[in-house]
Short mmCIF file of C-alpha atoms in Angstrom, two decimals:
data_model
loop_
_atom_site.label_atom_id
_atom_site.label_comp_id
_atom_site.label_asym_id
_atom_site.label_seq_id
_atom_site.Cartn_x
_atom_site.Cartn_y
_atom_site.Cartn_z
CA MET A 1 25.70 10.99 -14.66
CA ASN A 2 27.42 11.10 -17.96
CA GLU A 3 30.25 8.76 -18.94
CA SER A 4 33.07 11.22 -18.03
CA THR A 5 31.82 11.63 -14.46
CA THR A 6 32.99 9.21 -11.82
CA TYR A 7 32.13 8.78 -8.17
CA ALA A 8 35.61 10.09 -7.30
CA LEU A 9 34.92 13.38 -9.11
CA LEU A 10 31.80 13.83 -7.00
CA ALA A 11 33.89 13.60 -3.85
CA VAL A 12 36.63 16.05 -4.93
CA PRO A 13 34.74 19.28 -4.08
CA PHE A 14 33.74 17.90 -0.67
CA LEU A 15 37.30 16.82 0.14
CA GLY A 16 38.68 20.12 -1.18
CA LEU A 17 36.38 22.11 1.07
CA ALA A 18 37.21 19.88 4.04
CA ALA A 19 40.95 20.33 3.43
CA LEU A 20 40.55 24.11 3.11
CA VAL A 21 38.61 24.32 6.38
CA ALA A 22 41.21 22.09 8.10
CA VAL A 23 44.06 24.37 6.97
CA LEU A 24 42.12 27.42 8.15
CA ALA A 25 41.51 25.75 11.52
CA GLY A 26 45.23 24.97 11.79
CA VAL A 27 46.12 28.62 11.17
CA VAL A 28 43.53 29.82 13.71
CA SER A 29 44.73 27.29 16.28
CA ALA A 30 48.36 28.35 15.81
CA ARG A 31 47.46 32.02 16.21
CA ARG A 32 45.46 31.31 19.36
CA GLY A 33 48.38 29.33 20.75
CA ARG A 34 50.75 32.23 20.20
CA GLY A 35 48.29 34.73 21.68
CA ALA A 36 47.98 32.70 24.87
CA THR A 37 51.63 33.30 25.75
CA THR A 38 51.30 37.07 26.03
CA ALA A 39 50.34 38.37 29.43
CA GLU A 40 47.30 40.59 29.24
CA PRO A 41 45.94 42.59 32.14
CA GLY A 42 42.72 41.39 33.64
CA PRO A 43 41.39 38.01 34.71
CA ALA A 44 43.33 34.95 33.62
CA PRO A 45 41.80 33.04 30.72
CA ALA A 46 40.11 29.75 31.43
CA PRO A 47 42.52 26.80 31.31
CA ARG A 48 42.47 24.98 27.98
CA ARG A 49 43.01 21.31 27.37
CA PRO A 50 46.43 20.44 26.03
CA ARG A 51 46.61 20.30 22.25
CA ARG A 52 47.77 16.68 22.32
CA THR A 53 44.53 15.60 23.97
CA GLY A 54 42.46 17.21 21.22
CA VAL A 55 44.58 15.73 18.45
CA ALA A 56 44.56 12.27 20.04
CA SER A 57 40.79 12.28 20.49
CA ALA A 58 40.31 13.45 16.89
CA VAL A 59 42.56 10.64 15.61
CA VAL A 60 40.80 7.96 17.68
CA THR A 61 37.40 9.25 16.58
CA GLY A 62 38.53 9.37 12.95
CA ILE A 63 39.79 5.79 13.04
CA ALA A 64 36.52 4.63 14.61
CA LEU A 65 34.51 6.45 11.93
CA LEU A 66 36.57 4.93 9.11
CA VAL A 67 36.29 1.42 10.57
CA MET A 68 32.51 1.77 10.95
CA THR A 69 32.26 3.15 7.42
CA CYS A 70 34.12 0.12 6.07
CA VAL A 71 31.94 -2.32 7.99
CA PHE A 72 28.60 -0.75 7.15
CA ASN A 73 29.44 0.05 3.52
CA ASN A 74 30.34 -3.60 3.00
CA VAL A 75 27.06 -4.64 4.62
CA ILE A 76 24.86 -2.37 2.50
CA VAL A 77 26.66 -3.27 -0.72
CA GLY A 78 26.65 -6.98 0.18
CA LEU A 79 22.89 -6.90 0.85
CA GLY A 80 22.26 -5.13 -2.44
CA ILE A 81 20.88 -1.97 -0.81
CA VAL A 82 23.49 0.11 -2.67
CA ALA A 83 25.06 -0.72 -6.02
CA TYR A 84 27.82 1.03 -7.94
CA ASP A 85 28.14 1.27 -11.72
CA ARG A 86 31.44 -0.49 -12.49
CA ALA A 87 32.16 1.99 -15.28
CA LEU A 88 32.11 4.91 -12.82
CA VAL A 89 34.42 3.61 -10.09
CA LEU A 90 38.21 3.89 -10.01
CA GLY A 91 38.56 0.15 -9.60
CA ALA A 92 40.16 -0.11 -6.16
CA ARG A 93 37.84 -1.59 -3.57
CA VAL A 94 37.74 -1.96 0.19
CA GLY A 95 35.94 -5.25 0.47
CA LEU A 96 32.81 -4.79 -1.62
CA PHE A 97 32.65 -1.00 -1.94
CA PRO A 98 34.82 1.35 -4.05
CA VAL A 99 37.62 3.17 -2.25
CA GLU A 100 36.30 6.60 -3.32
CA ASP A 101 33.32 6.08 -1.03
CA LEU A 102 35.69 6.64 1.91
CA ALA A 103 36.17 10.26 0.78
CA TYR A 104 33.06 11.39 2.64
CA SER A 105 34.21 9.82 5.90
CA ILE A 106 37.68 11.30 5.47
CA GLY A 107 36.07 14.69 4.82
CA ALA A 108 34.01 14.33 7.98
CA VAL A 109 37.13 13.38 9.95
CA LEU A 110 38.72 16.64 8.75
CA LEU A 111 35.66 18.85 9.09
CA LEU A 112 34.39 17.99 12.55
CA PRO A 113 37.52 18.86 14.56
CA SER A 114 38.17 21.83 12.26
CA CYS A 115 34.72 23.27 12.91
CA TRP A 116 35.26 22.60 16.60
CA VAL A 117 38.44 24.72 16.52
CA LEU A 118 36.87 27.47 14.43
CA LEU A 119 33.71 27.75 16.53
CA ASP A 120 35.49 27.54 19.90
CA ARG A 121 35.36 30.74 21.88
CA PRO A 122 37.27 31.49 25.07
CA VAL A 123 35.12 31.10 28.16
CA ARG A 124 34.71 34.41 29.90
CA SER A 125 33.66 34.85 33.49
CA GLU A 126 29.91 35.40 33.69
CA ARG A 127 30.30 37.27 36.94
CA PRO A 128 31.47 40.87 36.53
CA THR A 129 34.24 41.99 38.79
CA GLN A 130 32.95 43.80 41.86
CA PRO A 131 34.55 47.12 42.77
CA SER A 132 36.12 47.12 46.18
CA ARG A 133 33.91 48.63 48.85
CA THR A 134 34.96 51.42 51.08
CA PRO A 135 34.48 50.96 54.84
CA GLU A 136 31.49 53.33 54.79
CA GLU A 137 29.64 51.14 52.25
CA SER A 138 30.16 47.91 54.18
CA PRO A 139 27.04 46.58 55.92
#
């Protein structure tokens, strides 16, 4: 790295991509929510979990990931496994590690639920609908 590069600048593209994907997932989720209110002919769609459940589980998971990141980053820096050049950090620290190191965990907290939303597909019935039989065709 040269002197003008910092660890924070390395994290900016990752966080930017994560934020972009999260916004896209929010738009897709909102459109799916609006589409679910229209009555379409045919079989009823599979019931979906309430949105609050998904948001709550994402928040709890995100908090757990950030707590574990703080614990283990402090351990690996404290043991000397990882070291940071003092000239390349912003200065703020969470225990022993620089605050910009949390950017990757924050990006993961944004990306995982966003990818989940974007890759989710409605469950369709595997069994095709059977045409009604006439009395002559009945066994």
